[in-house]
C-alpha positions as MATLAB code, in Angstrom:
seq = 'XXXXXXXXXXXXXXXXXXXXXXXXXXXXXXXXXXXXXXXXXXXXXXXXXXXXXXXXXXXXXXXXXXXXXXXXXXXXXXXXXXXXXXXXXXXXXXXXXXXXXXXXXXXXXXXXXXXXXXXXXXXXXXXXXXXXXXXXXXXXXXXXXXXXXXXXXXXXXXXXXXXXXXXXXXXXXXXXXXXXXXXXXXXXXXXXXXXXXXXXXXXXXXXXXXXXXXXXXXXXXXXXXXXXXXXXXXXXXXXXXXXXXXXXXXXXXXXXXXXXXXXXXXXXXXXXXXXXXXXXXXXXXXXXXXXXXXXXXXXXXXXXXXXXXXXXXXXXXXXXXXXXXXXXXXXXXXXXXXXXXXXXXXXXXXXXXXXXXXXXXXXXXXXXXXXXXXXXXXXXXXXXXX';
ca = [
     -50.464  -53.495   27.092;
     -49.139  -53.787   30.862;
     -48.946  -50.292   32.349;
     -51.802  -48.665   29.956;
     -55.124  -48.848   31.165;
     -58.120  -48.817   28.412;
     -58.975  -45.400   29.140;
     -55.431  -44.099   28.989;
     -54.927  -45.782   25.622;
     -58.185  -44.348   24.258;
     -56.810  -40.840   25.483;
     -53.684  -41.187   23.657;
     -55.080  -42.303   20.452;
     -57.683  -39.496   20.578;
     -54.557  -37.041   20.947;
     -53.003  -38.601   17.970;
     -56.179  -38.075   15.805;
     -56.523  -34.572   17.021;
     -52.825  -33.845   15.922;
     -53.017  -35.453   12.555;
     -56.523  -33.506   11.861;
     -54.669  -30.204   12.858;
     -51.748  -30.870   10.538;
     -54.086  -31.720    7.422;
     -56.116  -28.481    8.122;
     -52.748  -26.673    8.219;
     -51.306  -28.224    5.067;
     -51.732  -25.796    2.048;
     -51.490  -26.994   -1.681;
     -51.287  -24.074   -4.249;
     -52.024  -24.464   -7.953;
     -53.988  -22.103  -10.339;
     -55.350  -21.476  -13.545;
     -53.135  -20.880  -16.541;
     -53.606  -19.330  -20.029;
     -51.057  -19.721  -22.643;
     -50.903  -19.010  -26.324;
     -50.647  -21.504  -28.887;
     -47.021  -22.230  -29.523;
     -45.718  -20.840  -26.286;
     -44.706  -22.203  -22.882;
     -46.948  -22.351  -19.920;
     -45.906  -22.853  -16.254;
     -48.090  -25.382  -14.310;
     -47.714  -24.281  -10.518;
     -47.750  -26.788   -7.736;
     -46.607  -26.034   -4.234;
     -46.887  -27.204   -0.648;
     -46.714  -25.272    2.324;
     -47.228  -25.332    6.337;
     -45.780  -29.149    6.896;
     -42.851  -30.676    8.146;
     -43.912  -34.137    7.325;
     -41.467  -36.147    4.938;
     -42.259  -35.929    1.393;
     -42.238  -39.290   -0.506;
     -43.183  -38.208   -4.037;
     -45.174  -35.605   -6.228;
     -47.308  -37.105   -8.961;
     -49.036  -35.588  -11.741;
     -52.343  -36.634  -13.490;
     -54.037  -35.138  -16.382;
     -57.139  -35.178  -18.435;
     -57.095  -32.931  -21.674;
     -58.472  -33.060  -25.266;
     -55.493  -35.148  -26.334;
     -55.747  -37.672  -23.310;
     -59.429  -37.538  -22.096;
     -58.908  -40.245  -19.627;
     -57.383  -39.255  -16.236;
     -54.381  -40.852  -15.598;
     -50.924  -40.441  -13.982;
     -48.272  -39.395  -16.436;
     -45.520  -38.043  -14.268;
     -43.772  -38.859  -10.978;
     -41.305  -36.949   -9.182;
     -39.116  -38.404   -6.599;
     -36.276  -36.913   -4.644;
     -33.709  -38.408   -7.085;
     -35.490  -38.590  -10.536;
     -38.465  -37.973  -12.597;
     -40.391  -40.434  -14.385;
     -42.565  -39.885  -17.311;
     -45.177  -42.389  -17.913;
     -46.906  -43.741  -20.986;
     -45.844  -41.892  -24.179;
     -42.764  -40.059  -23.384;
     -43.539  -36.327  -23.917;
     -40.310  -34.092  -23.471;
     -42.128  -31.052  -23.674;
     -42.868  -31.257  -19.894;
     -40.023  -30.302  -17.518;
     -39.804  -30.399  -13.865;
     -38.646  -26.981  -12.860;
     -39.475  -27.303   -9.337;
     -37.561  -28.165   -6.161;
     -38.531  -31.457   -4.508;
     -36.733  -30.361   -0.923;
     -38.816  -27.349   -0.915;
     -42.065  -28.955   -1.734;
     -42.262  -27.466   -5.268;
     -43.612  -29.833   -8.069;
     -43.977  -27.054  -10.848;
     -43.847  -28.170  -14.506;
     -42.987  -26.250  -17.548;
     -44.795  -27.222  -20.680;
     -43.256  -25.959  -24.000;
     -44.931  -25.651  -27.391;
     -48.493  -25.755  -26.108;
     -51.018  -27.119  -28.437;
     -54.732  -27.312  -28.555;
     -54.686  -31.063  -27.255;
     -52.930  -29.855  -24.096;
     -55.933  -27.888  -22.931;
     -57.638  -29.667  -19.785;
     -57.305  -30.328  -16.211;
     -53.989  -31.253  -14.490;
     -53.497  -32.461  -10.956;
     -50.606  -32.114   -8.835;
     -50.530  -34.482   -5.718;
     -48.249  -34.424   -2.941;
     -47.605  -37.884   -0.764;
     -46.577  -37.197    2.766;
     -45.733  -39.332    5.479;
     -47.429  -39.802    7.888;
     -50.346  -37.463    6.754;
     -51.132  -38.710    3.208;
     -51.943  -37.512    0.000;
     -52.679  -33.695   -0.723;
     -53.763  -32.419   -3.973;
     -54.647  -29.362   -6.146;
     -56.081  -28.824   -9.868;
     -54.440  -26.648  -12.539;
     -56.748  -25.870  -15.515;
     -54.803  -25.044  -18.499;
     -56.692  -22.791  -21.034;
     -55.183  -22.442  -24.656;
     -55.351  -18.938  -26.438;
     -55.250  -19.024  -30.258;
     -54.435  -15.393  -31.718;
     -56.252  -14.786  -34.972;
     -54.814  -14.551  -38.474;
     -56.079  -11.097  -39.535;
     -56.387  -10.268  -43.320;
     -58.285   -7.410  -45.178;
     -59.508   -8.098  -48.635;
     -60.680   -5.881  -51.373;
     -64.212   -7.095  -52.675;
     -63.617   -5.546  -56.129;
     -66.691   -3.354  -56.269;
     -67.823   -2.029  -59.567;
     -68.948    1.473  -59.795;
     -72.693    1.755  -59.611;
     -75.675    3.023  -57.582;
     -76.577   -0.081  -55.523;
     -74.726   -1.056  -52.243;
     -72.324   -3.964  -52.336;
     -69.469   -5.212  -50.195;
     -66.497   -2.822  -50.440;
     -64.017   -4.831  -48.281;
     -64.063   -7.742  -45.903;
     -61.646   -8.122  -42.568;
     -61.291  -11.616  -41.469;
     -59.843  -12.674  -38.070;
     -59.389  -16.373  -38.690;
     -58.999  -19.293  -36.116;
     -59.253  -17.322  -33.090;
     -59.701  -18.511  -29.418;
     -61.647  -17.201  -27.739;
     -63.453  -15.497  -30.466;
     -61.886  -12.125  -31.587;
     -63.864   -8.731  -32.061;
     -63.724   -7.064  -35.369;
     -64.622   -3.229  -35.905;
     -64.099   -0.801  -38.568;
     -62.894    2.694  -38.198;
     -64.624    4.687  -41.180;
     -63.087    7.944  -40.996;
     -64.635   10.274  -43.428;
     -67.039    7.750  -44.312;
     -68.904    7.394  -41.230;
     -72.696    7.379  -41.815;
     -72.302    6.598  -45.575;
     -71.092    2.956  -45.007;
     -71.972    0.208  -42.538;
     -70.729   -3.147  -41.391;
     -71.967   -6.735  -40.933;
     -70.258   -9.499  -38.983;
     -70.717  -13.121  -39.071;
     -68.815  -15.800  -36.812;
     -67.933  -19.563  -37.551;
     -67.213  -22.053  -34.723;
     -64.709  -24.703  -35.972;
     -64.225  -28.477  -34.488;
     -60.970  -27.644  -32.953;
     -62.655  -24.927  -30.779;
     -61.419  -21.962  -32.782;
     -63.777  -19.302  -34.416;
     -63.460  -17.159  -37.463;
     -65.127  -13.748  -37.430;
     -65.836  -12.089  -40.680;
     -66.728   -8.424  -40.969;
     -67.944   -6.949  -44.358;
     -67.963   -3.117  -45.241;
     -70.790   -2.228  -47.128;
     -71.856    1.048  -49.151;
     -72.802    2.402  -52.751;
     -69.460    2.237  -54.674;
     -69.175    5.646  -56.091;
     -66.028    7.821  -57.191;
     -66.183    9.493  -53.586;
     -65.830    6.371  -51.887;
     -62.727    5.288  -54.076;
     -59.480    5.786  -52.555;
     -60.927    6.639  -48.952;
     -58.953    5.313  -46.080;
     -60.659    2.962  -43.772;
     -59.101    0.651  -40.804;
     -59.946   -2.698  -39.482;
     -59.254   -3.334  -35.808;
     -59.160   -6.658  -34.327;
     -59.258   -7.347  -30.365;
     -58.626  -10.829  -28.572;
     -57.702  -11.981  -25.442;
     -54.908  -14.017  -27.424;
     -53.335  -10.691  -28.620;
     -50.994   -8.659  -26.198;
     -52.538   -5.661  -28.112;
     -55.137   -4.793  -30.819;
     -54.296   -5.297  -34.403;
     -55.208   -2.318  -36.647;
     -54.757   -2.785  -40.232;
     -55.131    0.417  -42.586;
     -56.881   -0.217  -45.964;
     -57.492    2.119  -49.086;
     -60.831    1.470  -50.625;
     -61.140    0.658  -54.186;
     -64.047    1.344  -56.789;
     -63.291   -0.311  -60.171;
     -64.763    1.424  -63.375;
     -63.775    1.268  -67.167;
     -61.977    4.507  -68.755;
     -64.028    7.389  -68.923;
     -63.891   10.030  -71.630;
     -60.649   10.078  -73.439;
     -59.085   13.301  -74.190;
     -56.140   13.599  -76.762;
     -54.015   16.859  -76.282;
     -50.818   18.249  -77.762;
     -48.372   17.817  -75.211;
     -45.643   19.792  -77.297;
     -44.862   20.719  -80.870;
     -44.178   17.092  -81.668;
     -46.106   14.977  -79.345;
     -49.675   14.065  -78.412;
     -50.864   12.596  -74.932;
     -53.872   10.646  -74.326;
     -55.575   11.126  -70.940;
     -58.511    9.310  -69.241;
     -59.637    8.241  -65.829;
     -60.071    4.562  -65.023;
     -59.385    2.033  -62.066;
     -57.314   -0.220  -62.470;
     -55.256    2.380  -64.563;
     -55.847    2.147  -68.328;
     -53.281    0.786  -70.800;
     -53.208    2.760  -74.112;
     -53.038    1.602  -77.612;
     -52.523    4.174  -80.582;
     -53.761    3.760  -84.261;
     -54.303    5.749  -87.374;
     -57.953    5.355  -88.433;
     -57.653    6.324  -91.883;
     -54.216    4.968  -93.207;
     -51.902    2.314  -92.378;
     -49.274    2.953  -89.270;
     -46.421    5.261  -90.289;
     -43.451    3.103  -88.661;
     -40.715    5.459  -89.212;
     -42.608    8.775  -88.640;
     -43.869    8.280  -84.933;
     -43.062    6.373  -81.763;
     -45.278    5.445  -78.700;
     -44.451    5.425  -75.325;
     -47.629    4.659  -73.103;
     -50.027    7.519  -73.531;
     -47.573    9.482  -75.437;
     -47.411    9.541  -79.321;
     -44.098   11.381  -80.561;
     -43.621   12.581  -83.875;
     -40.107   11.636  -85.058;
     -40.560   13.442  -88.424;
     -42.683   16.381  -89.328;
     -43.594   15.377  -92.869;
     -46.811   15.043  -94.686;
     -46.458   11.150  -94.210;
     -47.620   11.408  -90.584;
     -50.995   13.278  -91.914;
     -54.114   11.399  -90.675;
     -56.730   10.562  -87.996;
     -54.983    9.455  -84.810;
     -57.033    7.288  -82.663;
     -56.134    6.476  -78.773;
     -57.892    3.308  -77.265;
     -57.973    3.442  -73.372;
     -58.838    0.248  -71.754;
     -58.773   -2.236  -68.477;
     -60.657   -5.238  -67.858;
     -63.865   -3.342  -67.276;
     -64.025   -1.890  -70.579;
     -62.476    0.650  -73.027;
     -63.095    4.192  -74.542;
     -61.609    5.991  -77.367;
     -60.488    9.556  -78.388;
     -59.470   10.913  -81.872;
     -57.211   13.668  -83.140;
     -56.742   14.729  -86.707;
     -53.001   15.789  -87.494;
     -51.972   17.807  -90.358;
     -48.286   18.601  -91.140;
     -47.304   21.116  -94.015;
     -43.908   20.072  -95.500;
     -41.324   21.711  -97.823;
     -39.394   24.910  -98.136;
     -40.489   28.654  -98.083;
     -38.092   30.013 -100.316;
     -40.664   30.278 -103.038;
     -42.902   31.665 -100.744;
     -40.079   34.560  -99.740;
     -39.298   35.219 -103.353;
     -42.913   35.763 -104.328;
     -43.246   37.997 -101.272;
     -40.042   40.011 -102.420;
     -41.336   40.255 -106.097;
     -44.680   41.541 -104.994;
     -43.181   44.049 -102.570;
     -41.095   45.700 -105.637;
     -43.948   45.709 -107.697;
     -45.894   47.435 -105.116;
     -43.150   49.790 -104.638;
     -42.784   50.771 -108.435;
     -46.599   50.935 -108.534;
     -46.791   53.381 -105.449;
     -43.978   55.598 -106.959;
     -45.936   55.910 -110.427;
     -49.103   56.456 -108.740;
     -47.513   59.465 -106.799;
     -45.838   60.774 -109.912;
     -49.150   60.563 -111.896;
     -50.706   62.211 -108.991;
     -48.399   65.018 -108.642;
     -48.848   65.906 -112.305;
     -52.571   66.200 -112.223;
     -52.549   68.084 -109.019;
     -50.001   70.552 -110.534;
     -52.226   71.078 -113.204;
     -55.182   71.462 -111.236;
     -53.203   73.912 -108.761;
     -52.550   76.052 -111.696;
     -55.952   76.313 -113.031;
     -57.488   76.905 -109.674;
     -54.901   79.833 -109.006;
     -56.313   81.357 -112.149;
     -59.765   80.957 -111.143;
     -59.580   81.117 -107.448;
     -60.438   84.403 -105.765;
     -57.754   85.986 -103.482;
     -57.425   84.756 -100.044;
     -59.005   81.331 -100.622;
     -56.757   77.919 -100.410;
     -57.505   74.784 -102.213;
     -58.592   71.761  -99.847;
     -56.347   68.509  -99.864;
     -58.078   65.365 -101.373;
     -55.554   62.633 -100.660;
     -56.528   59.701  -98.497;
     -54.183   57.619  -96.507;
     -54.074   53.753  -97.111;
     -52.621   50.630  -95.232;
     -51.465   47.882  -96.986;
     -51.252   44.281  -94.999;
     -49.277   41.459  -96.458;
     -48.899   38.150  -95.120;
     -46.979   35.079  -95.869;
     -48.261   31.754  -94.236;
     -45.383   29.522  -93.878;
];
């Protein structure tokens, strides 16, 4: 130590400590908080700035749901990367050692990866510098809308249910009710699961009337795990058994059975008073087609409309007149001939009688006076019903 006095040595040590203190204060390590959607890739940033010290290594530690004990799991050296404990190839070094960049890429992130990650730079002669990176997992909800199959009635019931299942953070579920606004309402419940996800269920409540049936509503789900809101349209259904069944004549040779039901009714035709005419009629859904217009198809026909909620019936009596009209036309012709002969005889008789009367009147009637006609016009209507 010759040449250095104690006072001078103390001054040199003080200057060295001040220089190291300034160097430590100037060094910056940048990390940050990261959010990633389940199953996607996450970048864990780690960068060192404002130093010219020699970089010895970059090491990573983690304390996560899958690894609750904080420990080293990756060391990055100038020429290689070492992974400690169980090898997890989902982690990849995407940084640049010479540029003081220790960034990692995590692929296929799971809920067990959520937690705190520490990035540590070892410099010479400054020592260690660290930053913490918090990884948050986002889980998008699985959204479904289900029909609650309400029956037609006058009491409030659940019309439909919208479910946002397994979301992290919890999803928000709303209904757009359209024309039903004010006549229906919603109720929402949430359930927290052991893995940290939440299921949110929203039910649409209202009185199941025919006015509600077939109305369009929309379930809208928003969540931080979704890039945009999910909007699911849904047509409400109110279920009821077949109403009044009407059997009408569709054409000269067919009948049609009509009713209102939800779900749509199925139709069954039968003949109430006789056995079914196998060769005389055919059935296609609600339509009964008469193949032959013979007396064999005469009878009381029943249409039954049914679904799983009930059944209803309608009836129509069918009567077909069979045979030829030749006899009818012959009888009509004979009647016409007899009528013509009778009419001619009547006019002949009438003219004879009037001639005698006129002659006697001429003898008894004073000059200047004329006889008054006494004939009446008559109309004869004939009908042949075929």
